[in-house]
PDB file of C-alpha atoms in Angstrom:
ATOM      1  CA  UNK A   1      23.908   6.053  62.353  1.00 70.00           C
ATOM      2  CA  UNK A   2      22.739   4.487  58.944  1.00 81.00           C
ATOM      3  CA  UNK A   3      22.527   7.054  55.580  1.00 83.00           C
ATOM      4  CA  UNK A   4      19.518   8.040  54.489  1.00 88.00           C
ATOM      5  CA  UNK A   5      17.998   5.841  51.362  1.00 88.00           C
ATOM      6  CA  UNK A   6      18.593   7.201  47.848  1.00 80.00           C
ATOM      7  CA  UNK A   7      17.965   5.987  44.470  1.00 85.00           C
ATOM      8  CA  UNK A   8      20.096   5.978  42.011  1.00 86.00           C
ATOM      9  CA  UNK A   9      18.280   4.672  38.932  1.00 87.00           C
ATOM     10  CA  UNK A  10      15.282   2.336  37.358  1.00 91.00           C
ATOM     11  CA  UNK A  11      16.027  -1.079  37.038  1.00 92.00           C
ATOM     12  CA  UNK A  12      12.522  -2.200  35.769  1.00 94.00           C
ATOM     13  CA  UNK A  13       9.222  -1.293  35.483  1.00 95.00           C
ATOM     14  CA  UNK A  14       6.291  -3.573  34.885  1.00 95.00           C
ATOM     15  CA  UNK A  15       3.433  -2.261  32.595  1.00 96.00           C
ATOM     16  CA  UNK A  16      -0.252  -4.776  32.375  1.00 96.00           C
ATOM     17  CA  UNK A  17      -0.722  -5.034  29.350  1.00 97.00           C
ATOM     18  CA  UNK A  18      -3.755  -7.359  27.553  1.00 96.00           C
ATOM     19  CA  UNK A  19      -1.819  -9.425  24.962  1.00 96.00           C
ATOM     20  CA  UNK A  20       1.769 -10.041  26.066  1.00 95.00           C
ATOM     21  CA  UNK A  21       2.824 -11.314  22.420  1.00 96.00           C
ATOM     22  CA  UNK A  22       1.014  -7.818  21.064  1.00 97.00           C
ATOM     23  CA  UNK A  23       2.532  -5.426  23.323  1.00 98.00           C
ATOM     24  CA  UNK A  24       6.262  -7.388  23.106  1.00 97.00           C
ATOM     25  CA  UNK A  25       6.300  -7.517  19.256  1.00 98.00           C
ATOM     26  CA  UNK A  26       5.230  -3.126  19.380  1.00 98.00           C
ATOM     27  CA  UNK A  27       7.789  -2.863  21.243  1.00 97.00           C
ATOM     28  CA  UNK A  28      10.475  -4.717  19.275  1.00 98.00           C
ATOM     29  CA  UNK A  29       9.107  -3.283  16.116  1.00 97.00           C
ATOM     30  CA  UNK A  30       8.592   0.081  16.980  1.00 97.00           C
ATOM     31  CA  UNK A  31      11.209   0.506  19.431  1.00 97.00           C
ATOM     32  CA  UNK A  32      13.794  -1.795  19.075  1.00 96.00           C
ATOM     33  CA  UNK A  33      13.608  -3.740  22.373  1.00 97.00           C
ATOM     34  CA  UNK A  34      15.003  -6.709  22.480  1.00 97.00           C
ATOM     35  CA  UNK A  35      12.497  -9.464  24.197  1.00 97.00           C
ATOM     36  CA  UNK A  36      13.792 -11.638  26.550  1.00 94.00           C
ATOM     37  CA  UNK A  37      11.746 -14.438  28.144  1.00 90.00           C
ATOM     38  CA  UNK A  38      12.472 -15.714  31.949  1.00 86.00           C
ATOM     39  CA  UNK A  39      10.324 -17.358  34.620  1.00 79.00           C
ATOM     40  CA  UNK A  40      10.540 -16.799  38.531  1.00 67.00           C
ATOM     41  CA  UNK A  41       8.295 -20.168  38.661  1.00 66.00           C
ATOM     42  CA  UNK A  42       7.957 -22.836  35.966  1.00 64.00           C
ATOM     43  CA  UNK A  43       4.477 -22.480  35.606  1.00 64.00           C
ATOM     44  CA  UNK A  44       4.593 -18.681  34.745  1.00 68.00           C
ATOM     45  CA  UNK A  45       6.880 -17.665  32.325  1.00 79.00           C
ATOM     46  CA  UNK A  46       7.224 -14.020  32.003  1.00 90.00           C
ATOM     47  CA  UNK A  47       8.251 -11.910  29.388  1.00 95.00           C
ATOM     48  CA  UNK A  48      10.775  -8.441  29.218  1.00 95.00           C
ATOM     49  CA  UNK A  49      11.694  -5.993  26.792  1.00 96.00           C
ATOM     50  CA  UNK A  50      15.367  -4.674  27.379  1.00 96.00           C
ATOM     51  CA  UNK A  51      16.642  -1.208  26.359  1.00 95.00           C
ATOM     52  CA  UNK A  52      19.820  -0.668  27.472  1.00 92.00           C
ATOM     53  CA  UNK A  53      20.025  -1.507  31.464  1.00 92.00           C
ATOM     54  CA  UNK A  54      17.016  -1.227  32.266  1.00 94.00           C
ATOM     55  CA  UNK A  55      13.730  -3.411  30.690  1.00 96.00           C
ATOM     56  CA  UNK A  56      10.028  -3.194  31.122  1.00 96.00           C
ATOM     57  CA  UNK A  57       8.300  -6.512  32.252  1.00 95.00           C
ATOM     58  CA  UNK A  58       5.444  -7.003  30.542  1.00 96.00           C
ATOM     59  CA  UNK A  59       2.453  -8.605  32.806  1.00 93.00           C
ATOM     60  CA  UNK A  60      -0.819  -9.748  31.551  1.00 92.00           C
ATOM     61  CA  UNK A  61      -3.774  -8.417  33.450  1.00 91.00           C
ATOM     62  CA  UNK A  62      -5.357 -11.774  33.973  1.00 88.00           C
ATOM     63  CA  UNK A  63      -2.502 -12.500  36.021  1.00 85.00           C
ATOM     64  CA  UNK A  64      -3.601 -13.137  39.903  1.00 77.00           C
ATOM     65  CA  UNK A  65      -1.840 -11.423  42.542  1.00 77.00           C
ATOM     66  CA  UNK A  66      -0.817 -14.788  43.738  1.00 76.00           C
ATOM     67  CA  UNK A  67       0.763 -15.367  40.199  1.00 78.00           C
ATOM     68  CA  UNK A  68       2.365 -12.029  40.132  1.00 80.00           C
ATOM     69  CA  UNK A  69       2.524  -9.484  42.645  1.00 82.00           C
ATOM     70  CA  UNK A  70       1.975  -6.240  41.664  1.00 84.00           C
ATOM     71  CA  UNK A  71      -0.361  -2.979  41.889  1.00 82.00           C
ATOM     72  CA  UNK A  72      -2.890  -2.547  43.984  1.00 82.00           C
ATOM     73  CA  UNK A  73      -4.746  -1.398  40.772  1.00 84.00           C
ATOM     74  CA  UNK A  74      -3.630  -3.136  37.812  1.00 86.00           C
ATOM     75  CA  UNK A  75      -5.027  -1.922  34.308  1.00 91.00           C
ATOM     76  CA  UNK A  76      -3.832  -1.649  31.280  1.00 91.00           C
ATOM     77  CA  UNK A  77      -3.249   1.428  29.325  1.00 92.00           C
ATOM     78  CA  UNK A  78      -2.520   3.662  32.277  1.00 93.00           C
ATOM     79  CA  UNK A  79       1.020   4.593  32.010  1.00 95.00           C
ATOM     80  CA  UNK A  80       2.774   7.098  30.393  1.00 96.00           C
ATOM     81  CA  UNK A  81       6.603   6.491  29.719  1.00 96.00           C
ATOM     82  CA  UNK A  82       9.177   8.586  28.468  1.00 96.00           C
ATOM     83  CA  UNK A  83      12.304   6.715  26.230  1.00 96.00           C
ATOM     84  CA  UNK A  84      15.386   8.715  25.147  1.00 96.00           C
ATOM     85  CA  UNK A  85      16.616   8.369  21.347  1.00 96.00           C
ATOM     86  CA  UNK A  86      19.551   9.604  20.028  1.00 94.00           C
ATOM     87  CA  UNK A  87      16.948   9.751  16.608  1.00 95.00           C
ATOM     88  CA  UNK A  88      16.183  12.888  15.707  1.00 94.00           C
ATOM     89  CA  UNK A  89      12.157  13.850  15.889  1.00 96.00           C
ATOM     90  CA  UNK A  90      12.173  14.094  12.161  1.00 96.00           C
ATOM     91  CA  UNK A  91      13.255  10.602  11.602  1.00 95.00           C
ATOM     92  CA  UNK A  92      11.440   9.913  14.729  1.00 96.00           C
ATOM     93  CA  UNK A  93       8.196  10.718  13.238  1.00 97.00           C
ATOM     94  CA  UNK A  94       9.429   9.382   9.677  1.00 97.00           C
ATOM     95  CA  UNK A  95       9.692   5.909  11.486  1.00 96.00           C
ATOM     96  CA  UNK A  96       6.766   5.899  13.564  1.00 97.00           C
ATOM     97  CA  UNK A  97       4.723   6.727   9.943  1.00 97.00           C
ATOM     98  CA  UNK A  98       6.739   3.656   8.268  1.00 96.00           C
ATOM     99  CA  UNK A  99       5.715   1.466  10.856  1.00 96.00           C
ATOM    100  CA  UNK A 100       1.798   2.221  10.548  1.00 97.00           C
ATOM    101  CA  UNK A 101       1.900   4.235  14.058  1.00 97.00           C
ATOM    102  CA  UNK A 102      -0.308   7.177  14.917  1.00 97.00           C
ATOM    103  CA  UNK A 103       1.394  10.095  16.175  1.00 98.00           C
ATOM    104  CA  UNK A 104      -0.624  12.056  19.187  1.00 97.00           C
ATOM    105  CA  UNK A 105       1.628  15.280  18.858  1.00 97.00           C
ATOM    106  CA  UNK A 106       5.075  16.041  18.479  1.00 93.00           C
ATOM    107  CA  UNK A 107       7.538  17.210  17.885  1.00 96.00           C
ATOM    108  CA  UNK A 108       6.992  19.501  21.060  1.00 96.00           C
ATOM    109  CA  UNK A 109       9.245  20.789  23.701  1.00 96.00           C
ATOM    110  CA  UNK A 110       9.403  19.495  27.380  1.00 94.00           C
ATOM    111  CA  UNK A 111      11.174  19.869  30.484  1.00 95.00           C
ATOM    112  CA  UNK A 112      12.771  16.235  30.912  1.00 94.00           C
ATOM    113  CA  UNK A 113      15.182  15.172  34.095  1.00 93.00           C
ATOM    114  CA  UNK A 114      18.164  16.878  32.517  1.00 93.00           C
ATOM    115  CA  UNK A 115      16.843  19.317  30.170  1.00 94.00           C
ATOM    116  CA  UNK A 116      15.166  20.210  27.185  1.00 95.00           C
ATOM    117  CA  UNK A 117      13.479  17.326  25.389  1.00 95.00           C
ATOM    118  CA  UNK A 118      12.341  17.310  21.829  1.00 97.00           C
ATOM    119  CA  UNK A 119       9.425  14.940  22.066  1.00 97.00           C
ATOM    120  CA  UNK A 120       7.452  12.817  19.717  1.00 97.00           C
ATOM    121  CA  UNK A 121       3.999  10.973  21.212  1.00 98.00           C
ATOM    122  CA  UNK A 122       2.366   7.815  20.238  1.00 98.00           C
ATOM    123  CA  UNK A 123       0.443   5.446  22.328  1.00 98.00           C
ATOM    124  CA  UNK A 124       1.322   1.471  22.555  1.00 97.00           C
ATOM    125  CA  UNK A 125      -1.211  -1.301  21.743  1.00 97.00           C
ATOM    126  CA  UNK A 126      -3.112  -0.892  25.042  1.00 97.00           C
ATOM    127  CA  UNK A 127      -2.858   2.625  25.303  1.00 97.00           C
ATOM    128  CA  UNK A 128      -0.123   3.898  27.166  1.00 97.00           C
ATOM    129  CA  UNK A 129       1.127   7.248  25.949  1.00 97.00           C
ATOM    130  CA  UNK A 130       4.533   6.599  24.865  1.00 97.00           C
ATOM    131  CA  UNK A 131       6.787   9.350  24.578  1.00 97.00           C
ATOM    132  CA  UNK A 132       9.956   9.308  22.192  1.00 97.00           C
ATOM    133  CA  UNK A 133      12.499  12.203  23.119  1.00 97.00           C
ATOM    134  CA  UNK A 134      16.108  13.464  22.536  1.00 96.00           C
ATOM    135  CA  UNK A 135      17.588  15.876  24.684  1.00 94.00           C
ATOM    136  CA  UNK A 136      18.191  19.577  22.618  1.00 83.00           C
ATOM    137  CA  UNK A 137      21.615  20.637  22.322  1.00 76.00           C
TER     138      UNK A 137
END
């Protein structure tokens, strides 16, 4: 008798995004991903931002489904991704003004996977809502 299937974690996630050098160098800047560059096939390198484990491939919508198989719907701007900081949302928001970046709301309370969250928003180059958030203790 096999086990049933359960997940333990996120590995990756891919977000379409317009401008791959745009998006990556947000990201680095305002996050402090580190980009790492890798290519299934020769002719299409791909890029990834690491955090941690886990890192967020970054895939250009002009990319064919041949090219890179993904969504059956594949926009950009049409995520909305939570990251967890050990920053507090003071220094959270003092950053994100530093940096040039417009804050949506925040800080604001929300029930995250474990808890309470303290949450600052933003959105990314293309859109996405970003969400920057440290658990309360």
């Amino acid at each position: 008798m096999s086990r049933p299937l359960t997940v333990e974690a996120i590995d990756h996630i891919v977000i379409n995004v317009r401008d791959v050098e745009v998006s990556a160098a947000w990201y680095q800047r305002v996050l402090g991903m580190t980009r790492e560059q890798f290519a299934r096939e020769a002719h299409a390198p791909r890029t990834a931002l690491k955090f941690g484990a886990p890192k967020i491939n970054l895939r250009p919508v002009s990319a064919s489904q041949h090219d890179w198989f993904t969504a059956a719907v594949a926009r950009a701007g049409t995520q909305d991704l939570c990251f967890l900081t050990r920053t507090t949302p003071p220094d959270v928001i003092a950053h994100l003004q530093q940096s040039g970046i417009v804050i949506e709301t925040g800080p604001t309370e929300k029930t995250g996977a474990r808890g309470t969250l303290r949450s600052v928003y933003c959105r990314d180059p293309d859109g996405n809502l970003i969400e920057i958030a440290s658990y309360k203790v």
